[in-house]
Amino acid sequence: MAVNDTLEGTHKIIQEAKEQQQHSGLVPTLNDFSQELTTLNLGPTHPATHGIFQNILQMDGERIISGVPTIGYIHRAFEKIAERRPFYQITPLTDRMNYCSSPINNMGWHMTVEKLLGVTVPKRAQYMRVIAMELARITDHLICNSILGVDTGAFTGFLYVFQEREKVYEIYEEICGARLTTNMGRVGGMERDFSDVAIQKLRDWLKTFPAVMKEFESMFNRNRIFMDRVVNVGPITAERALNYGFTGPNLRAAGVDYDVRVMNPYSSYEDFDFEIPVGTKGDTYDRFMVRNEEIWQSLRIINQALENLPEGPFHADAPHYYLPPKQAVYKNMEALIYHFKIIMGEIEAPVGEVYHSVEGGNGELGFYLISDGGRTPYRLHFRRPCFIYYQAYPEMVVGSSLSDAIVTLSSMNVIAGELDA
Amino acid sequence: MAENTPESAAAPQEAAAPQDPQAAKNAQLLALLHRLFGADAFTDVEEPYGLLTVTTTRERIHDIMAGLQQDQELQLNFLTTMCGIHYPENEGKELGMIYHVHSLVNNLRLRLKIFFPIADPVVPTLTDLYATANWMEREAYDFYGIIFTGHPNLIRILNVEDMDYHPMRKEYALEDGTREDKTDLFFGR
């Protein structure tokens, strides 16, 4: 049955089913009861949806006939707020979109502003950014995949890798002092250089993590119970995925090797040697496997970046835009003045419009910024990958059972904060 | 708006035009666009930060998007994003829609814009071409009150349904405009 995007559509189905029952004119038999449809509200806050999504599903027994997703439960008007904020104060807004991989959002935003201002970032800072972004991608995928395990009934895998995410957060803490909503970047580079402790922690983690990841994979990849639950569940073809605007692992699972890091390299990604894993069927198992493989590729990138970390400054020589490190503000009058001017939003941006996109945890995360020469953006639009592809969800789950729908949702890695913004 | 791109950004681009691969690509793309849709279809051709930007009219936008999607040479068949915009001072062209399309085969990006009066905010829908346009158009309707003719389900998406205004329009201040204890001196415009 075709997907009905409209509420009217679902109501029509119920109406038709009811009419069918009336026209039959018989005393209801067991067979008639099987024709009766159920409206099921999955969410807004259902423990298995990992966020605030409401799906109004029409069920025929255990089978889903149609679904209508309603979103907006944590809408915080970020685009409107951004029109009143100087550029640095928009960084915390980007943090709170995809909170599983906030460094990627931060860096993407800073790179957009750098493009607008014409600031060139030194090589060392670019490599440091790559390390931070790939760490974020790993944690994002780890959470997604291990939660998928939980949804199929395997809690152990989740506990194994959650510990590893904790260790990555300790590395973040060493880099910038924050764990979840990191503000480690600055327009023009990084806030501070990697400390020796941070590098040591990173090296230690790079040594121990592959063993854990292997264990995690051996627990799931060829597991009969797991495969029964995810193979051929929630598939989407490459053509439909492109039409729906899919990007990131969800698109690559359908067989399209589109990756922003390769097609439009930013922050020195062209220096690194890595592969783009692709799937074939676009089902839940493919999405799981693509994310797993991407974790290995991210580890490759981090290893290369750490080996070849260039010497030199960790920020651009752009005092008008680069927020000085706190230590400099305490000691240096000039730094204090610039700190004040930047924080108070007295630095005006040039007129222009810029679109910049990075490969976020879920796909192409784009920032479209229009500046009219003021202290704040005239218009800022976030291209949130989750918002764009979540509308395909009903089409992917129609005809499957409710438990399959749960698994599909968690394998798509829809983050509520990014969905609503 | 982008027509007054500052000298600092525009000058090096123009000087390096023959060598710059991006500028050459854009010139090629523009020539193709003119051949496909006629030279009169596009006005305000710009290249802010290397991305070809053209303005067209709402009467032609649907045909152009369909043509771009079907054209085998360009293959501009990935709708990256679309969003509304409001320029209150631009009389007769207060509201606008901005489309970003991307060719995953040729790695070409194109930005299209249309502007129309706020008194008549009606635009043809793209949902028949792109499934992804559905929610983006609902978002533009929710934020700016742009009405997409032919959209299957044009209702609010992020805000509450009983809201009676479109909050991203510039006349709605972020904070309560009647308050006197807050000053705009340092923040915003």
XYZ file of C-alpha atoms in Angstrom:
610
model
C 0.000 0.000 0.000
C 1.260 3.470 -0.818
C 2.342 5.792 1.900
C -0.162 8.358 2.984
C 1.583 11.428 4.136
C -1.583 13.134 5.189
C -3.693 12.691 8.242
C -6.634 12.747 5.872
C -5.087 9.798 4.156
C -5.056 7.720 7.299
C -8.535 8.804 8.212
C -9.638 7.738 4.770
C -8.234 4.297 5.335
C -10.138 3.929 8.592
C -13.299 5.220 6.947
C -12.960 2.799 4.082
C -12.326 -0.090 6.411
C -15.385 0.839 8.473
C -17.552 1.115 5.393
C -16.314 -2.217 4.219
C -17.407 -3.708 7.517
C -20.833 -2.120 7.325
C -21.401 -3.241 3.768
C -20.580 -6.802 4.577
C -23.893 -6.859 6.500
C -23.023 -9.987 8.375
C -22.784 -10.677 12.040
C -19.155 -9.946 12.916
C -17.054 -13.044 12.718
C -13.483 -13.584 13.774
C -12.491 -12.741 10.216
C -14.135 -9.319 10.452
C -12.193 -8.448 13.556
C -8.986 -9.011 11.677
C -10.063 -6.243 9.266
C -10.350 -3.729 12.059
C -7.512 -1.207 12.129
C -5.885 0.170 15.231
C -4.480 3.657 15.596
C -1.351 3.491 17.644
C 0.451 6.520 18.996
C 4.082 5.544 19.117
C 5.534 8.325 21.187
C 5.961 11.297 21.665
C 7.927 9.878 24.588
C 8.308 6.200 24.141
C 11.375 4.599 25.721
C 12.140 2.703 22.522
C 12.254 5.770 20.295
C 15.261 7.373 22.084
C 13.818 10.826 21.716
C 10.690 12.837 21.275
C 9.105 11.577 18.092
C 5.443 10.971 17.647
C 4.361 8.488 15.031
C 0.656 7.939 14.484
C 0.575 4.444 13.059
C -2.307 2.620 11.483
C -1.955 -1.016 12.431
C -3.613 -4.050 10.997
C -2.818 -6.447 13.784
C 0.939 -6.319 14.084
C 1.493 -4.908 10.604
C 1.909 -1.197 9.926
C -0.347 0.104 7.174
C 0.561 3.749 7.261
C 2.291 6.224 9.511
C 2.309 9.951 10.088
C 5.288 11.413 11.915
C 4.738 14.624 13.840
C 7.760 16.533 15.033
C 8.517 19.794 16.764
C 8.360 18.704 20.391
C 11.758 20.167 21.212
C 11.801 22.981 18.672
C 13.894 25.804 20.121
C 13.848 28.345 17.256
C 17.616 28.281 16.722
C 17.395 29.996 13.352
C 15.469 32.891 14.880
C 17.746 33.148 17.904
C 20.798 33.128 15.634
C 19.583 36.303 13.945
C 20.194 38.162 17.208
C 23.512 36.695 18.198
C 27.113 37.501 17.305
C 28.925 34.648 15.628
C 30.606 33.197 18.702
C 27.355 33.022 20.594
C 25.868 30.833 17.879
C 28.381 28.076 18.656
C 26.406 26.798 21.678
C 23.318 26.571 19.489
C 25.122 24.255 17.078
C 26.277 22.133 20.034
C 22.728 21.432 20.964
C 21.627 20.175 17.583
C 23.363 16.836 17.307
C 24.497 16.444 20.890
C 26.089 13.061 20.132
C 28.754 14.657 17.958
C 28.858 18.308 18.947
C 32.507 18.925 17.872
C 31.513 18.338 14.240
C 28.711 20.876 14.517
C 31.032 23.410 16.165
C 33.769 23.018 13.612
C 31.305 23.181 10.757
C 29.974 26.459 12.062
C 33.434 27.921 12.631
C 34.503 26.921 9.131
C 31.437 28.659 7.709
C 32.346 31.875 9.501
C 35.975 31.528 8.405
C 34.825 31.195 4.812
C 32.769 34.356 5.198
C 35.590 36.302 6.833
C 38.319 34.935 4.595
C 40.407 33.528 7.453
C 42.914 30.804 6.579
C 43.495 28.210 9.262
C 47.033 26.841 9.795
C 47.718 23.206 9.042
C 48.179 22.153 12.650
C 44.791 23.505 13.657
C 43.204 21.771 10.683
C 44.682 18.438 11.715
C 43.597 18.996 15.312
C 40.105 19.655 14.055
C 40.163 16.480 12.026
C 41.107 14.505 15.132
C 38.303 16.077 17.156
C 35.749 15.574 14.416
C 36.642 11.940 13.827
C 36.518 11.216 17.562
C 33.045 12.700 17.527
C 32.039 10.552 14.565
C 33.237 7.440 16.364
C 31.234 8.202 19.501
C 28.180 9.073 17.434
C 28.295 5.788 15.534
C 29.098 3.814 18.680
C 26.003 5.107 20.403
C 23.825 4.488 17.386
C 25.008 0.942 16.812
C 25.038 -0.121 20.422
C 21.530 1.264 20.975
C 20.457 -0.727 17.959
C 21.801 -3.718 19.840
C 19.713 -2.769 22.868
C 16.615 -2.540 20.695
C 17.161 -6.078 19.521
C 17.647 -7.250 23.088
C 21.421 -7.203 23.547
C 22.301 -4.883 26.394
C 25.859 -6.134 26.844
C 27.264 -4.572 23.687
C 25.938 -1.222 24.738
C 27.748 -1.383 28.063
C 31.000 -2.455 26.398
C 31.201 0.504 24.062
C 29.602 3.082 26.314
C 32.727 2.789 28.408
C 34.762 3.703 25.335
C 32.633 6.750 24.688
C 33.346 7.736 28.255
C 37.070 7.551 27.519
C 36.656 9.721 24.426
C 34.825 12.245 26.570
C 37.802 12.246 28.903
C 39.969 13.150 25.919
C 37.588 15.995 25.081
C 37.807 17.091 28.675
C 41.567 17.177 28.399
C 41.386 19.170 25.156
C 38.845 21.796 26.143
C 37.431 21.172 29.617
C 33.955 20.164 28.476
C 32.519 16.755 27.748
C 29.187 16.889 25.981
C 28.723 20.404 24.639
C 32.279 21.122 23.647
C 33.395 24.537 22.543
C 36.902 23.445 21.635
C 37.083 25.320 18.350
C 37.400 28.987 17.609
C 36.995 31.022 14.469
C 40.515 30.689 13.069
C 41.676 27.579 14.850
C 41.463 25.912 18.210
C 41.013 27.380 21.649
C 44.271 25.882 22.926
C 46.915 23.464 21.802
C 46.602 19.763 22.624
C 48.292 19.233 25.954
C 50.775 16.375 26.442
C 48.222 14.651 28.648
C 45.587 14.878 25.927
C 47.929 13.400 23.342
C 48.946 10.652 25.747
C 45.321 9.816 26.516
C 44.535 9.768 22.832
C 47.431 7.421 22.102
C 46.425 5.109 24.936
C 42.867 5.014 23.729
C 43.920 4.325 20.147
C 45.854 1.313 21.451
C 43.036 -0.196 23.505
C 39.940 0.702 21.511
C 40.396 -1.592 18.459
C 40.236 -4.702 20.665
C 36.940 -3.518 22.181
C 35.576 -2.675 18.763
C 36.531 -6.118 17.472
C 34.764 -7.681 20.399
C 31.688 -5.575 19.732
C 31.697 -6.581 16.080
C 32.153 -10.264 16.832
C 29.199 -10.014 19.169
C 26.880 -8.687 16.453
C 28.077 -8.973 12.882
C 27.356 -12.654 12.283
C 25.026 -13.157 15.223
C 22.057 -15.211 14.114
C 19.524 -13.550 16.419
C 20.708 -10.101 15.492
C 20.694 -10.815 11.761
C 17.193 -12.233 11.913
C 16.052 -8.948 13.373
C 17.822 -6.550 11.020
C 18.430 -8.115 7.615
C 15.892 -6.832 5.067
C 14.281 -4.635 7.705
C 13.433 -1.062 6.748
C 15.079 -1.064 3.328
C 15.230 1.885 0.966
C 16.540 1.950 -2.576
C 19.322 4.297 -3.649
C 16.955 6.161 -5.940
C 14.371 6.813 -3.240
C 17.082 7.687 -0.746
C 18.453 10.348 -3.089
C 14.959 11.650 -3.768
C 14.409 11.918 -0.040
C 17.662 13.837 0.391
C 19.460 11.149 2.365
C 23.130 11.741 3.102
C 25.720 10.132 5.321
C 25.688 6.483 6.433
C 22.007 6.100 5.588
C 22.645 6.970 1.946
C 25.875 4.998 1.764
C 24.066 1.916 3.097
C 21.847 2.149 0.014
C 24.920 2.026 -2.195
C 25.729 5.652 -3.043
C 29.287 6.600 -2.098
C 28.607 10.269 -1.406
C 30.778 11.655 1.352
C 31.337 15.379 1.833
C 34.846 14.694 3.135
C 35.834 13.281 -0.243
C 33.696 15.264 -2.636
C 34.252 18.705 -1.136
C 37.208 18.274 1.210
C 37.472 20.718 4.077
C 39.982 21.021 6.902
C 42.711 19.022 5.067
C 40.670 15.854 4.567
C 42.339 15.510 1.179
C 45.605 14.682 2.999
C 44.268 11.494 4.530
C 43.925 8.054 3.147
C 40.580 6.433 3.891
C 37.779 4.575 2.189
C 34.057 5.142 1.947
C 32.186 2.000 2.980
C 28.972 1.385 1.059
C 26.158 -1.120 1.440
C 23.913 -2.655 -1.164
C 20.342 -2.975 0.068
C 19.917 0.026 2.324
C 18.412 -2.072 5.093
C 19.041 -1.898 8.797
C 21.874 -4.401 8.647
C 23.652 -2.368 5.958
C 23.333 0.795 7.981
C 24.772 -1.004 11.004
C 27.668 -2.402 8.994
C 28.433 0.903 7.262
C 28.644 2.659 10.618
C 30.903 -0.065 12.008
C 33.217 0.210 9.027
C 33.229 3.995 9.280
C 34.498 3.693 12.838
C 37.540 1.789 11.525
C 38.078 4.383 8.808
C 37.848 7.185 11.370
C 40.474 5.409 13.456
C 42.704 5.303 10.386
C 42.263 9.040 9.898
C 43.009 9.818 13.541
C 46.154 7.690 13.442
C 47.377 9.448 10.320
C 46.572 12.886 11.715
C 48.348 12.129 14.961
C 51.422 10.740 13.197
C 51.700 13.702 10.845
C 50.523 16.436 13.213
C 52.401 19.467 11.853
C 54.313 21.822 14.087
C 53.327 25.449 14.184
C 50.601 27.700 15.495
C 47.235 26.271 16.447
C 45.264 29.300 15.344
C 45.257 31.849 12.559
C 46.852 35.227 12.981
C 43.515 37.031 12.863
C 43.185 39.022 16.073
C 39.988 40.693 14.915
C 38.169 37.411 14.738
C 40.079 34.825 16.761
C 38.921 34.847 20.353
C 42.188 34.894 22.313
C 42.979 32.065 24.748
C 42.020 32.798 28.330
C 45.638 32.848 29.540
C 46.467 35.601 27.053
C 43.447 37.610 28.153
C 44.745 37.600 31.741
C 48.230 38.798 30.793
C 47.992 40.761 27.585
C 46.182 44.100 27.209
C 45.678 43.708 23.488
C 44.163 40.260 23.909
C 41.827 41.656 26.568
C 40.617 44.385 24.217
C 39.965 41.968 21.379
C 38.318 39.541 23.760
C 35.956 42.294 24.860
C 35.215 43.475 21.353
C 34.517 39.998 20.032
C 32.391 38.969 23.001
C 30.326 42.121 22.811
C 29.782 41.486 19.118
C 31.443 44.668 17.941
C 33.237 42.988 15.072
C 31.266 43.429 11.891
C 31.275 40.742 9.246
C 31.555 41.493 5.532
C 28.475 41.407 3.350
C 28.010 38.099 1.641
C 26.348 34.750 1.656
C 28.064 31.450 2.157
C 27.073 27.820 2.195
C 29.421 25.384 3.850
C 28.796 21.761 4.614
C 30.625 19.131 6.624
C 30.105 15.421 6.953
C 28.253 15.181 10.241
C 27.513 12.005 12.117
C 24.313 11.572 10.115
C 25.204 13.166 6.829
C 25.738 16.483 5.170
C 25.410 19.144 7.839
C 25.152 22.452 6.027
C 25.215 26.040 7.198
C 23.726 28.682 4.944
C 24.673 32.087 6.264
C 23.610 35.446 4.857
C 25.391 38.453 6.259
C 24.297 41.991 5.522
C 27.367 43.515 7.136
C 25.960 43.561 10.627
C 27.209 41.980 13.812
C 24.843 39.053 13.526
C 23.728 36.907 10.603
C 20.835 38.330 8.616
C 19.629 34.799 8.043
C 21.084 31.503 9.125
C 19.690 28.246 7.879
C 20.873 24.895 9.138
C 20.664 21.982 6.743
C 20.010 19.319 9.360
C 20.376 15.847 7.859
C 17.958 14.295 10.373
C 15.215 16.748 9.512
C 15.568 15.973 5.851
C 15.576 12.206 5.905
C 13.225 11.439 8.781
C 10.244 12.048 6.504
C 11.117 8.837 4.674
C 10.499 6.849 7.850
C 6.831 5.916 7.129
C 7.749 4.681 3.679
C 10.490 2.510 5.140
C 8.352 0.856 7.801
C 5.041 0.384 6.002
C 4.311 -3.311 5.757
C 6.665 -4.289 8.537
C 5.850 -5.077 12.136
C 6.049 -2.689 15.041
C 9.218 -4.204 16.428
C 10.868 -3.787 13.021
C 9.835 -0.150 12.996
C 11.653 0.398 16.292
C 14.812 -1.184 14.938
C 14.600 0.866 11.745
C 14.234 4.091 13.683
C 17.270 3.458 15.832
C 19.399 2.397 12.858
C 18.571 5.667 11.078
C 20.118 7.512 14.031
C 17.584 10.316 14.158
C 18.634 12.804 16.806
C 15.676 14.789 18.128
C 17.716 17.937 18.695
C 18.840 18.023 15.115
C 15.405 17.095 13.823
C 13.779 20.120 15.400
C 16.596 22.612 15.989
C 22.261 41.011 0.000
C 25.037 39.584 -1.987
C 25.239 42.167 -4.776
C 27.475 44.334 -2.604
C 30.059 41.679 -1.912
C 32.999 43.551 -0.438
C 36.040 44.336 -2.545
C 38.243 42.088 -0.456
C 36.239 39.000 -1.334
C 35.296 39.845 -4.903
C 38.580 41.203 -6.207
C 40.801 38.110 -5.993
C 38.048 35.974 -7.538
C 37.748 38.207 -10.579
C 41.482 38.570 -11.024
C 42.048 34.836 -10.923
C 39.024 33.983 -13.067
C 40.813 32.312 -15.988
C 42.948 30.073 -13.745
C 40.407 29.381 -11.034
C 38.793 26.006 -11.761
C 35.697 26.936 -9.776
C 35.102 30.073 -11.848
C 35.604 28.137 -15.068
C 33.131 25.502 -13.873
C 30.617 28.187 -12.998
C 30.952 29.837 -16.410
C 30.372 26.478 -18.054
C 27.349 25.794 -15.858
C 25.882 29.215 -16.580
C 26.280 28.710 -20.323
C 24.440 25.409 -20.042
C 21.677 27.012 -18.001
C 21.249 29.725 -20.600
C 21.093 27.158 -23.351
C 18.489 25.085 -21.525
C 16.176 27.779 -20.224
C 17.026 30.899 -22.237
C 19.123 33.869 -21.172
C 16.088 35.794 -19.950
C 15.279 33.178 -17.306
C 17.982 34.338 -14.923
C 18.812 37.683 -13.421
C 21.330 38.768 -10.787
C 23.966 36.194 -11.663
C 26.597 36.173 -8.930
C 29.297 33.959 -7.528
C 29.552 34.696 -3.812
C 32.382 32.565 -2.417
C 32.511 30.467 -5.561
C 28.921 29.250 -5.597
C 26.932 30.224 -8.689
C 23.781 32.052 -7.627
C 20.982 33.014 -9.977
C 17.619 34.654 -9.431
C 14.567 33.579 -11.360
C 10.816 34.019 -11.040
C 8.244 31.908 -9.256
C 6.465 31.313 -12.555
C 9.508 29.533 -13.927
C 11.015 27.885 -10.846
C 9.140 24.610 -11.162
C 10.040 24.146 -14.815
C 13.644 25.009 -14.136
C 13.939 22.586 -11.235
C 12.313 19.858 -13.314
C 14.645 20.616 -16.209
C 17.705 20.537 -13.973
C 16.623 17.227 -12.501
C 16.059 15.593 -15.881
C 19.012 17.010 -17.768
C 21.508 14.211 -18.356
C 24.499 16.475 -18.775
C 24.122 18.491 -15.586
C 22.414 15.892 -13.387
C 21.586 18.514 -10.785
C 19.240 16.067 -9.141
C 19.934 16.361 -5.434
C 17.978 19.008 -3.560
C 20.369 19.883 -0.760
C 18.197 22.381 1.034
C 15.680 25.144 0.608
C 14.691 27.938 2.914
C 12.667 31.112 3.017
C 13.910 34.624 3.622
C 12.320 37.977 4.417
C 13.552 41.407 3.297
C 10.986 43.910 4.652
C 12.563 46.864 2.794
C 12.452 45.191 -0.603
C 9.101 46.457 -1.776
C 7.169 44.044 -3.950
C 9.786 41.355 -3.314
C 9.635 41.017 0.444
C 9.658 37.256 0.674
C 11.953 34.833 -1.043
C 12.801 31.200 -1.373
C 16.368 29.982 -1.781
C 17.112 26.571 -3.282
C 20.419 24.717 -3.242
C 20.800 21.911 -5.744
C 23.788 19.626 -6.103
C 24.972 17.283 -8.807
C 26.544 14.279 -7.102
C 27.985 13.106 -10.419
C 29.632 16.324 -11.548
C 30.042 17.821 -8.079
C 28.387 21.065 -9.112
C 26.351 23.194 -6.795
C 23.834 25.819 -7.829
C 21.834 28.276 -5.775
C 18.523 29.536 -7.112
C 16.467 32.338 -5.649
C 12.997 33.649 -6.220
C 11.382 36.718 -4.708
C 7.733 37.659 -4.497
C 5.442 40.101 -2.657
C 4.435 39.363 0.916
C 0.808 40.156 0.014
C 0.782 37.253 -2.416
C 3.130 34.598 -1.033
C 2.235 31.779 -3.385
C 4.868 29.478 -4.879
C 4.511 26.193 -6.777
C 5.475 23.134 -4.813
C 8.385 20.853 -5.684
C 6.985 17.801 -3.921
C 6.174 16.200 -7.271
C 9.893 16.313 -8.130
C 11.521 15.731 -4.756
C 10.041 13.828 -1.842
C 12.404 15.745 0.406
C 10.740 19.057 -0.529
C 7.692 18.099 1.518
C 8.988 18.985 4.970
C 11.223 21.800 3.796
C 8.191 23.517 2.304
C 6.187 22.917 5.445
C 9.013 24.515 7.376
C 9.052 27.554 5.059
C 5.279 27.826 5.428
C 5.552 27.556 9.188
C 8.296 30.164 9.490
C 7.402 32.629 6.719
C 3.823 31.913 5.654
C 4.813 30.994 2.122
C 2.001 29.017 0.511
C 3.000 26.205 -1.801
C 0.287 25.389 -4.306
C -0.099 21.690 -4.864
C 1.539 20.660 -1.591
C -0.228 17.564 -0.233
C -0.171 18.549 3.421
C 0.693 22.181 4.042
C 0.414 22.428 7.818
C 2.782 23.730 10.469
C 5.630 21.393 11.254
C 7.782 22.743 14.093
C 5.535 25.277 15.800
C 2.214 24.676 17.516
C -0.763 24.420 15.236
C -2.804 27.236 16.780
C -0.090 29.841 16.251
C -1.562 32.697 14.207
C 1.616 34.282 12.834
C 4.780 33.261 11.038
C 7.590 33.836 13.510
C 10.666 34.128 11.282
C 9.372 37.268 9.589
C 11.401 40.260 10.575
C 8.539 42.171 12.198
C 8.456 39.693 15.049
C 11.216 40.622 17.452
C 12.837 37.779 19.310
C 12.034 39.349 22.634
C 9.078 41.350 23.847
C 9.380 44.730 22.135
C 7.522 46.555 24.897
C 10.115 45.826 27.545
C 12.312 48.720 28.587
C 14.742 46.967 30.907
C 16.572 45.359 28.008
C 18.647 47.369 25.600
C 19.577 46.546 22.050
C 22.713 48.634 22.260
C 25.183 45.811 21.930
C 23.233 42.926 20.508
C 21.608 42.367 17.202
C 20.333 45.063 14.934
